[in-house]
């Protein structure tokens, strides 16, 4: 398959490209047969592969490129009950100009906030080009009716969200009600449509890998979300004990690779939670490059969900440019 034949999940003709797998989602029993027919995950092999990729080292020039690339892939996030409009505006200012002393520093990809802060973020970001992402569907637990989840999504989109990060119903998935999860993702995808302009917010589907228990479940969930039309698949909310890990992210990278090979639709990946240092970020970029190649080394296809990662990237960037390690007092906390 050539790159020119590949379409993103949010492209107008993506639905047609999925027609070869239409029978898979024709019924709950067909979907179950397909998901349980996926190859089992070799846990030892997966973890060994992730560990090996984590030992790769890159030199100074490549490291500088990787740091800038990682900055441009960050969804700079604040998801706290104590969030205020002032805090969100400050975060937006940081996302647009992460290092006020160096205009060559890239912008982040997006600012991620709760739905009630979308309008504040949208106004603060203006025409900067930084996207507004919003969690929805009763984040982080997802314990609400479908009507509430769809209203949550529609409110965020109406307020100007460019991207929606939804959480799946883990209870339904773990109970084997795969079609319920599939239909919910489809419904949220439809709610991402922006009335009037024919466009739609991109949909990131959060699995909460720490609650899925097994690698086999993560593989099944990856395929389920992609079949339902996810533009991105995302590891976690950042609100539980186990979030993104090299192994569970590698498994999701392999899933999007296999999905594109099968149907020609490209889907992004977003690890979130626990990625705090430049060293960690570079390891993930090496993993993307080694597993998927250059096609996914772009904010269009790979993101980091993070709140503190940016600061370490900025400190490492300053060290590379000045030869001195400035320390945390030289970057803003928010």
mmCIF file of C-alpha atoms in Angstrom:
data_model
loop_
_atom_site.group_PDB
_atom_site.id
_atom_site.type_symbol
_atom_site.label_atom_id
_atom_site.label_comp_id
_atom_site.label_asym_id
_atom_site.label_seq_id
_atom_site.Cartn_x
_atom_site.Cartn_y
_atom_site.Cartn_z
ATOM 1 C CA UNK A 1 0.000 0.000 0.000
ATOM 2 C CA UNK A 2 1.366 3.411 -0.909
ATOM 3 C CA UNK A 3 0.989 6.465 1.272
ATOM 4 C CA UNK A 4 -1.024 8.208 -1.446
ATOM 5 C CA UNK A 5 -3.750 5.566 -1.088
ATOM 6 C CA UNK A 6 -4.219 6.254 2.606
ATOM 7 C CA UNK A 7 -7.005 8.424 3.967
ATOM 8 C CA UNK A 8 -7.389 9.694 7.526
ATOM 9 C CA UNK A 9 -10.289 8.495 9.635
ATOM 10 C CA UNK A 10 -11.911 11.936 9.437
ATOM 11 C CA UNK A 11 -11.738 12.197 5.607
ATOM 12 C CA UNK A 12 -15.076 12.417 3.769
ATOM 13 C CA UNK A 13 -14.553 9.082 2.001
ATOM 14 C CA UNK A 14 -13.269 7.182 5.032
ATOM 15 C CA UNK A 15 -16.590 5.396 5.534
ATOM 16 C CA UNK A 16 -16.341 3.874 2.091
ATOM 17 C CA UNK A 17 -12.834 2.660 2.800
ATOM 18 C CA UNK A 18 -14.197 0.687 5.752
ATOM 19 C CA UNK A 19 -16.764 -1.151 3.657
ATOM 20 C CA UNK A 20 -14.541 -4.215 3.390
ATOM 21 C CA UNK A 21 -15.086 -4.777 7.105
ATOM 22 C CA UNK A 22 -18.812 -3.949 7.118
ATOM 23 C CA UNK A 23 -19.782 -7.541 7.898
ATOM 24 C CA UNK A 24 -17.705 -7.378 11.076
ATOM 25 C CA UNK A 25 -20.046 -4.824 12.630
ATOM 26 C CA UNK A 26 -23.282 -6.176 11.174
ATOM 27 C CA UNK A 27 -24.266 -7.713 14.510
ATOM 28 C CA UNK A 28 -23.059 -8.110 18.055
ATOM 29 C CA UNK A 29 -22.160 -11.732 17.471
ATOM 30 C CA UNK A 30 -20.173 -10.911 14.324
ATOM 31 C CA UNK A 31 -18.268 -8.192 16.150
ATOM 32 C CA UNK A 32 -17.505 -10.538 19.035
ATOM 33 C CA UNK A 33 -16.247 -13.236 16.659
ATOM 34 C CA UNK A 34 -13.968 -10.759 14.942
ATOM 35 C CA UNK A 35 -12.519 -9.222 18.104
ATOM 36 C CA UNK A 36 -11.934 -12.572 19.763
ATOM 37 C CA UNK A 37 -10.444 -13.869 16.530
ATOM 38 C CA UNK A 38 -7.639 -11.291 16.620
ATOM 39 C CA UNK A 39 -4.230 -12.845 17.369
ATOM 40 C CA UNK A 40 -3.452 -13.119 21.064
ATOM 41 C CA UNK A 41 -0.802 -10.761 22.399
ATOM 42 C CA UNK A 42 2.571 -12.219 23.357
ATOM 43 C CA UNK A 43 2.988 -10.200 26.558
ATOM 44 C CA UNK A 44 6.620 -11.170 27.095
ATOM 45 C CA UNK A 45 7.535 -10.347 23.514
ATOM 46 C CA UNK A 46 5.616 -7.055 23.579
ATOM 47 C CA UNK A 47 7.285 -5.856 26.783
ATOM 48 C CA UNK A 48 10.720 -6.967 25.585
ATOM 49 C CA UNK A 49 10.257 -5.095 22.306
ATOM 50 C CA UNK A 50 9.136 -1.939 24.129
ATOM 51 C CA UNK A 51 12.090 -2.183 26.511
ATOM 52 C CA UNK A 52 14.540 -2.629 23.637
ATOM 53 C CA UNK A 53 13.202 0.397 21.792
ATOM 54 C CA UNK A 54 13.580 2.377 25.016
ATOM 55 C CA UNK A 55 17.342 1.801 25.000
ATOM 56 C CA UNK A 56 17.918 3.516 21.648
ATOM 57 C CA UNK A 57 20.013 6.674 21.973
ATOM 58 C CA UNK A 58 19.993 9.679 19.654
ATOM 59 C CA UNK A 59 22.678 12.303 19.145
ATOM 60 C CA UNK A 60 22.567 16.039 19.750
ATOM 61 C CA UNK A 61 21.154 17.187 16.399
ATOM 62 C CA UNK A 62 18.536 14.465 16.351
ATOM 63 C CA UNK A 63 17.740 15.154 19.997
ATOM 64 C CA UNK A 64 17.097 18.825 19.271
ATOM 65 C CA UNK A 65 14.739 17.838 16.444
ATOM 66 C CA UNK A 66 12.978 15.295 18.675
ATOM 67 C CA UNK A 67 12.473 17.842 21.470
ATOM 68 C CA UNK A 68 10.893 20.360 19.096
ATOM 69 C CA UNK A 69 8.742 17.632 17.558
ATOM 70 C CA UNK A 70 7.594 16.493 21.007
ATOM 71 C CA UNK A 71 6.653 20.068 21.971
ATOM 72 C CA UNK A 72 4.565 20.387 18.798
ATOM 73 C CA UNK A 73 2.735 17.149 19.691
ATOM 74 C CA UNK A 74 1.635 18.087 23.203
ATOM 75 C CA UNK A 75 -2.002 18.432 24.202
ATOM 76 C CA UNK A 76 -1.262 20.797 27.094
ATOM 77 C CA UNK A 77 -3.823 19.810 29.661
ATOM 78 C CA UNK A 78 -5.600 21.071 32.743
ATOM 79 C CA UNK A 79 -8.444 18.893 34.001
ATOM 80 C CA UNK A 80 -8.958 19.874 37.607
ATOM 81 C CA UNK A 81 -12.023 20.817 39.569
ATOM 82 C CA UNK A 82 -10.236 24.006 40.592
ATOM 83 C CA UNK A 83 -9.667 25.206 37.011
ATOM 84 C CA UNK A 84 -10.500 28.882 36.532
ATOM 85 C CA UNK A 85 -10.751 31.059 33.418
ATOM 86 C CA UNK A 86 -7.519 32.753 34.479
ATOM 87 C CA UNK A 87 -5.670 29.465 34.725
ATOM 88 C CA UNK A 88 -6.940 28.375 31.316
ATOM 89 C CA UNK A 89 -5.909 31.679 29.719
ATOM 90 C CA UNK A 90 -2.445 31.374 31.248
ATOM 91 C CA UNK A 91 -2.141 27.831 29.913
ATOM 92 C CA UNK A 92 -3.201 29.018 26.457
ATOM 93 C CA UNK A 93 -0.564 31.759 26.521
ATOM 94 C CA UNK A 94 2.045 29.155 27.414
ATOM 95 C CA UNK A 95 0.879 26.839 24.646
ATOM 96 C CA UNK A 96 1.128 29.576 22.025
ATOM 97 C CA UNK A 97 4.543 30.772 23.192
ATOM 98 C CA UNK A 98 6.087 28.090 25.417
ATOM 99 C CA UNK A 99 9.376 29.976 25.813
ATOM 100 C CA UNK A 100 8.846 33.759 25.651
ATOM 101 C CA UNK A 101 12.616 34.245 25.384
ATOM 102 C CA UNK A 102 12.912 32.137 22.223
ATOM 103 C CA UNK A 103 10.434 32.671 19.406
ATOM 104 C CA UNK A 104 11.776 29.626 17.547
ATOM 105 C CA UNK A 105 10.156 27.341 20.134
ATOM 106 C CA UNK A 106 7.238 25.485 18.505
ATOM 107 C CA UNK A 107 3.667 25.902 19.664
ATOM 108 C CA UNK A 108 1.912 22.962 21.269
ATOM 109 C CA UNK A 109 -0.719 21.050 19.286
ATOM 110 C CA UNK A 110 -3.713 21.761 21.513
ATOM 111 C CA UNK A 111 -4.983 22.960 24.863
ATOM 112 C CA UNK A 112 -7.168 20.321 26.526
ATOM 113 C CA UNK A 113 -9.836 21.452 28.995
ATOM 114 C CA UNK A 114 -13.250 20.552 30.356
ATOM 115 C CA UNK A 115 -16.252 21.524 28.171
ATOM 116 C CA UNK A 116 -17.173 24.538 30.287
ATOM 117 C CA UNK A 117 -13.736 26.059 29.607
ATOM 118 C CA UNK A 118 -13.756 25.562 25.829
ATOM 119 C CA UNK A 119 -15.074 29.043 25.035
ATOM 120 C CA UNK A 120 -12.441 30.605 27.301
ATOM 121 C CA UNK A 121 -9.657 28.662 25.601
ATOM 122 C CA UNK A 122 -11.009 29.367 22.122
ATOM 123 C CA UNK A 123 -11.060 33.094 22.799
ATOM 124 C CA UNK A 124 -7.594 33.083 24.354
ATOM 125 C CA UNK A 125 -6.021 31.126 21.483
ATOM 126 C CA UNK A 126 -7.612 33.225 18.752
ATOM 127 C CA UNK A 127 -5.984 32.684 15.360
ATOM 128 C CA UNK A 128 -2.825 31.131 16.822
ATOM 129 C CA UNK A 129 -3.443 27.781 15.154
ATOM 130 C CA UNK A 130 -3.336 25.905 18.466
ATOM 131 C CA UNK A 131 -6.397 23.658 18.707
ATOM 132 C CA UNK A 132 -8.862 23.409 21.547
ATOM 133 C CA UNK A 133 -9.458 19.860 22.745
ATOM 134 C CA UNK A 134 -12.120 18.986 25.264
ATOM 135 C CA UNK A 135 -12.816 15.877 27.275
ATOM 136 C CA UNK A 136 -16.434 14.787 27.152
ATOM 137 C CA UNK A 137 -18.839 11.873 27.737
ATOM 138 C CA UNK A 138 -18.776 12.203 31.537
ATOM 139 C CA UNK A 139 -14.967 12.140 31.734
ATOM 140 C CA UNK A 140 -13.161 10.401 33.397
ATOM 141 C CA UNK A 141 -15.469 7.591 34.600
ATOM 142 C CA UNK A 142 -17.960 7.698 31.733
ATOM 143 C CA UNK A 143 -20.770 6.744 34.083
ATOM 144 C CA UNK A 144 -23.686 8.600 32.543
ATOM 145 C CA UNK A 145 -26.521 7.969 30.115
ATOM 146 C CA UNK A 146 -25.878 8.210 26.397
ATOM 147 C CA UNK A 147 -28.110 11.291 26.230
ATOM 148 C CA UNK A 148 -25.932 13.054 28.794
ATOM 149 C CA UNK A 149 -22.742 12.021 26.987
ATOM 150 C CA UNK A 150 -24.028 13.296 23.658
ATOM 151 C CA UNK A 151 -25.138 16.575 25.213
ATOM 152 C CA UNK A 152 -21.714 16.917 26.839
ATOM 153 C CA UNK A 153 -20.071 16.432 23.444
ATOM 154 C CA UNK A 154 -22.438 18.737 21.568
ATOM 155 C CA UNK A 155 -21.928 21.506 24.131
ATOM 156 C CA UNK A 156 -18.151 21.334 23.733
ATOM 157 C CA UNK A 157 -18.372 21.352 19.940
ATOM 158 C CA UNK A 158 -20.826 24.256 19.966
ATOM 159 C CA UNK A 159 -18.429 26.208 22.184
ATOM 160 C CA UNK A 160 -15.689 25.764 19.588
ATOM 161 C CA UNK A 161 -13.829 22.548 20.411
ATOM 162 C CA UNK A 162 -11.687 21.323 17.533
ATOM 163 C CA UNK A 163 -11.168 17.917 19.129
ATOM 164 C CA UNK A 164 -13.183 15.736 21.502
ATOM 165 C CA UNK A 165 -11.571 13.207 23.855
ATOM 166 C CA UNK A 166 -14.260 10.704 24.844
ATOM 167 C CA UNK A 167 -14.050 7.844 27.332
ATOM 168 C CA UNK A 168 -15.505 4.458 26.495
ATOM 169 C CA UNK A 169 -17.877 2.597 28.777
ATOM 170 C CA UNK A 170 -15.317 0.237 30.301
ATOM 171 C CA UNK A 171 -18.012 -1.628 32.189
ATOM 172 C CA UNK A 172 -19.801 -2.461 28.951
ATOM 173 C CA UNK A 173 -16.574 -3.499 27.253
ATOM 174 C CA UNK A 174 -15.441 -5.737 30.112
ATOM 175 C CA UNK A 175 -18.916 -7.321 30.220
ATOM 176 C CA UNK A 176 -18.518 -8.244 26.561
ATOM 177 C CA UNK A 177 -21.141 -5.778 25.296
ATOM 178 C CA UNK A 178 -18.945 -4.755 22.382
ATOM 179 C CA UNK A 179 -21.760 -3.573 20.147
ATOM 180 C CA UNK A 180 -22.953 -1.175 22.850
ATOM 181 C CA UNK A 181 -19.483 0.386 22.965
ATOM 182 C CA UNK A 182 -19.314 0.474 19.164
ATOM 183 C CA UNK A 183 -22.679 2.217 18.857
ATOM 184 C CA UNK A 184 -21.784 4.721 21.577
ATOM 185 C CA UNK A 185 -18.582 5.701 19.777
ATOM 186 C CA UNK A 186 -20.539 6.060 16.531
ATOM 187 C CA UNK A 187 -23.099 8.272 18.243
ATOM 188 C CA UNK A 188 -20.420 10.499 19.808
ATOM 189 C CA UNK A 189 -18.697 10.717 16.425
ATOM 190 C CA UNK A 190 -21.951 11.994 14.935
ATOM 191 C CA UNK A 191 -22.281 14.524 17.773
ATOM 192 C CA UNK A 192 -18.863 15.919 16.809
ATOM 193 C CA UNK A 193 -20.399 17.446 13.672
ATOM 194 C CA UNK A 194 -20.373 21.239 13.624
ATOM 195 C CA UNK A 195 -23.762 22.542 12.475
ATOM 196 C CA UNK A 196 -23.538 24.984 9.625
ATOM 197 C CA UNK A 197 -20.044 24.484 8.200
ATOM 198 C CA UNK A 198 -20.132 20.788 7.358
ATOM 199 C CA UNK A 199 -17.043 20.097 9.437
ATOM 200 C CA UNK A 200 -16.558 18.087 12.594
ATOM 201 C CA UNK A 201 -14.345 17.959 15.630
ATOM 202 C CA UNK A 202 -11.832 15.119 15.519
ATOM 203 C CA UNK A 203 -12.639 12.293 17.898
ATOM 204 C CA UNK A 204 -10.094 10.752 20.253
ATOM 205 C CA UNK A 205 -11.330 7.601 21.988
ATOM 206 C CA UNK A 206 -9.882 6.928 25.452
ATOM 207 C CA UNK A 207 -9.641 3.301 26.576
ATOM 208 C CA UNK A 208 -8.302 3.652 30.133
ATOM 209 C CA UNK A 209 -5.836 0.823 29.588
ATOM 210 C CA UNK A 210 -5.209 0.444 33.314
ATOM 211 C CA UNK A 211 -8.798 -0.767 33.697
ATOM 212 C CA UNK A 212 -8.847 -3.090 30.674
ATOM 213 C CA UNK A 213 -6.622 -5.555 32.567
ATOM 214 C CA UNK A 214 -5.100 -7.474 29.631
ATOM 215 C CA UNK A 215 -3.143 -6.725 26.477
ATOM 216 C CA UNK A 216 -5.676 -8.781 24.501
ATOM 217 C CA UNK A 217 -8.397 -6.389 25.678
ATOM 218 C CA UNK A 218 -6.330 -3.375 24.604
ATOM 219 C CA UNK A 219 -5.896 -4.870 21.117
ATOM 220 C CA UNK A 220 -9.616 -5.630 20.871
ATOM 221 C CA UNK A 221 -10.521 -2.157 22.093
ATOM 222 C CA UNK A 222 -8.171 -0.571 19.550
ATOM 223 C CA UNK A 223 -9.866 -2.357 16.660
ATOM 224 C CA UNK A 224 -13.332 -1.701 18.061
ATOM 225 C CA UNK A 225 -12.714 2.046 18.308
ATOM 226 C CA UNK A 226 -11.175 2.246 14.844
ATOM 227 C CA UNK A 227 -14.037 0.305 13.299
ATOM 228 C CA UNK A 228 -16.418 2.776 14.936
ATOM 229 C CA UNK A 229 -14.631 5.745 13.348
ATOM 230 C CA UNK A 230 -12.122 7.014 15.918
ATOM 231 C CA UNK A 231 -9.705 9.589 14.521
ATOM 232 C CA UNK A 232 -7.299 8.873 17.398
ATOM 233 C CA UNK A 233 -7.051 6.135 19.984
ATOM 234 C CA UNK A 234 -5.818 7.224 23.406
ATOM 235 C CA UNK A 235 -4.355 5.181 26.236
ATOM 236 C CA UNK A 236 -5.843 6.748 29.319
ATOM 237 C CA UNK A 237 -7.395 9.630 31.202
ATOM 238 C CA UNK A 238 -4.418 10.246 33.471
ATOM 239 C CA UNK A 239 -6.751 9.797 36.429
ATOM 240 C CA UNK A 240 -5.965 6.184 37.391
ATOM 241 C CA UNK A 241 -2.894 4.391 38.723
ATOM 242 C CA UNK A 242 -1.799 2.835 35.406
ATOM 243 C CA UNK A 243 -1.846 5.155 32.396
ATOM 244 C CA UNK A 244 0.367 5.192 29.298
ATOM 245 C CA UNK A 245 3.194 2.668 29.335
ATOM 246 C CA UNK A 246 5.680 1.869 26.565
ATOM 247 C CA UNK A 247 4.187 -1.614 26.174
ATOM 248 C CA UNK A 248 0.520 -0.636 25.978
ATOM 249 C CA UNK A 249 1.334 2.250 23.642
ATOM 250 C CA UNK A 250 3.405 -0.039 21.397
ATOM 251 C CA UNK A 251 0.452 -2.408 21.195
ATOM 252 C CA UNK A 252 -1.802 0.446 20.050
ATOM 253 C CA UNK A 253 0.783 1.587 17.497
ATOM 254 C CA UNK A 254 0.845 -1.917 16.059
ATOM 255 C CA UNK A 255 -2.955 -1.892 15.916
ATOM 256 C CA UNK A 256 -3.164 1.337 13.887
ATOM 257 C CA UNK A 257 -0.466 0.007 11.554
ATOM 258 C CA UNK A 258 -2.392 -3.223 10.988
ATOM 259 C CA UNK A 259 -5.662 -1.331 10.589
ATOM 260 C CA UNK A 260 -4.210 0.895 7.884
ATOM 261 C CA UNK A 261 -2.772 -2.136 6.110
ATOM 262 C CA UNK A 262 -6.223 -3.756 6.210
ATOM 263 C CA UNK A 263 -8.482 -0.906 5.088
ATOM 264 C CA UNK A 264 -6.328 2.057 4.096
ATOM 265 C CA UNK A 265 -7.521 4.339 6.900
ATOM 266 C CA UNK A 266 -4.924 6.053 9.076
ATOM 267 C CA UNK A 267 -5.691 6.645 12.756
ATOM 268 C CA UNK A 268 -3.645 8.607 15.296
ATOM 269 C CA UNK A 269 -2.390 7.526 18.723
ATOM 270 C CA UNK A 270 -2.232 9.523 21.950
ATOM 271 C CA UNK A 271 -0.467 8.211 25.060
ATOM 272 C CA UNK A 272 -1.516 10.168 28.135
ATOM 273 C CA UNK A 273 -0.626 10.160 31.806
ATOM 274 C CA UNK A 274 2.784 9.631 33.383
ATOM 275 C CA UNK A 275 4.959 10.975 30.538
ATOM 276 C CA UNK A 276 6.876 13.718 32.319
ATOM 277 C CA UNK A 277 10.435 13.909 31.003
ATOM 278 C CA UNK A 278 12.144 14.635 27.707
ATOM 279 C CA UNK A 279 13.829 11.251 27.922
ATOM 280 C CA UNK A 280 10.453 9.542 28.132
ATOM 281 C CA UNK A 281 9.048 11.570 25.227
ATOM 282 C CA UNK A 282 12.006 10.755 22.992
ATOM 283 C CA UNK A 283 11.592 7.043 23.768
ATOM 284 C CA UNK A 284 7.994 7.231 22.563
ATOM 285 C CA UNK A 285 9.031 9.032 19.370
ATOM 286 C CA UNK A 286 11.632 6.337 18.674
ATOM 287 C CA UNK A 287 8.891 3.752 19.169
ATOM 288 C CA UNK A 288 6.625 5.542 16.689
ATOM 289 C CA UNK A 289 9.400 5.823 14.118
ATOM 290 C CA UNK A 290 10.472 2.199 14.462
ATOM 291 C CA UNK A 291 6.911 0.825 14.399
ATOM 292 C CA UNK A 292 5.101 3.131 11.993
ATOM 293 C CA UNK A 293 7.730 5.217 10.196
ATOM 294 C CA UNK A 294 7.646 8.884 9.254
ATOM 295 C CA UNK A 295 3.945 8.825 8.381
ATOM 296 C CA UNK A 296 2.940 9.140 12.041
ATOM 297 C CA UNK A 297 5.702 11.548 13.163
ATOM 298 C CA UNK A 298 3.396 14.553 13.070
ATOM 299 C CA UNK A 299 0.952 16.229 15.467
ATOM 300 C CA UNK A 300 -1.750 15.160 13.010
ATOM 301 C CA UNK A 301 -1.112 11.540 13.970
ATOM 302 C CA UNK A 302 0.641 11.418 17.331
ATOM 303 C CA UNK A 303 0.046 13.415 20.518
ATOM 304 C CA UNK A 304 1.213 13.457 24.100
ATOM 305 C CA UNK A 305 -1.448 14.098 26.727
ATOM 306 C CA UNK A 306 0.537 15.977 29.363
ATOM 307 C CA UNK A 307 0.588 18.818 31.844
ATOM 308 C CA UNK A 308 4.179 18.765 33.136
ATOM 309 C CA UNK A 309 6.100 17.314 30.155
ATOM 310 C CA UNK A 310 6.401 20.684 28.423
ATOM 311 C CA UNK A 311 8.496 22.167 31.223
ATOM 312 C CA UNK A 312 11.132 19.455 31.028
ATOM 313 C CA UNK A 313 11.261 19.705 27.242
ATOM 314 C CA UNK A 314 11.818 23.455 27.536
ATOM 315 C CA UNK A 315 14.619 22.999 30.062
ATOM 316 C CA UNK A 316 16.342 20.435 27.867
ATOM 317 C CA UNK A 317 15.897 22.697 24.837
ATOM 318 C CA UNK A 318 17.498 25.599 26.689
ATOM 319 C CA UNK A 319 20.402 23.378 27.709
ATOM 320 C CA UNK A 320 21.036 22.324 24.109
ATOM 321 C CA UNK A 321 21.015 25.922 22.878
ATOM 322 C CA UNK A 322 22.977 27.555 25.714
ATOM 323 C CA UNK A 323 25.013 24.720 27.191
ATOM 324 C CA UNK A 324 23.545 25.496 30.590
ATOM 325 C CA UNK A 325 20.785 23.741 32.476
ATOM 326 C CA UNK A 326 18.489 26.519 33.650
ATOM 327 C CA UNK A 327 16.377 24.574 36.124
ATOM 328 C CA UNK A 328 12.627 24.651 36.796
ATOM 329 C CA UNK A 329 12.550 28.234 38.072
ATOM 330 C CA UNK A 330 13.097 29.445 34.511
ATOM 331 C CA UNK A 331 9.834 28.060 33.160
ATOM 332 C CA UNK A 332 6.289 28.803 34.233
ATOM 333 C CA UNK A 333 4.426 26.206 36.272
ATOM 334 C CA UNK A 334 1.177 26.796 34.345
#
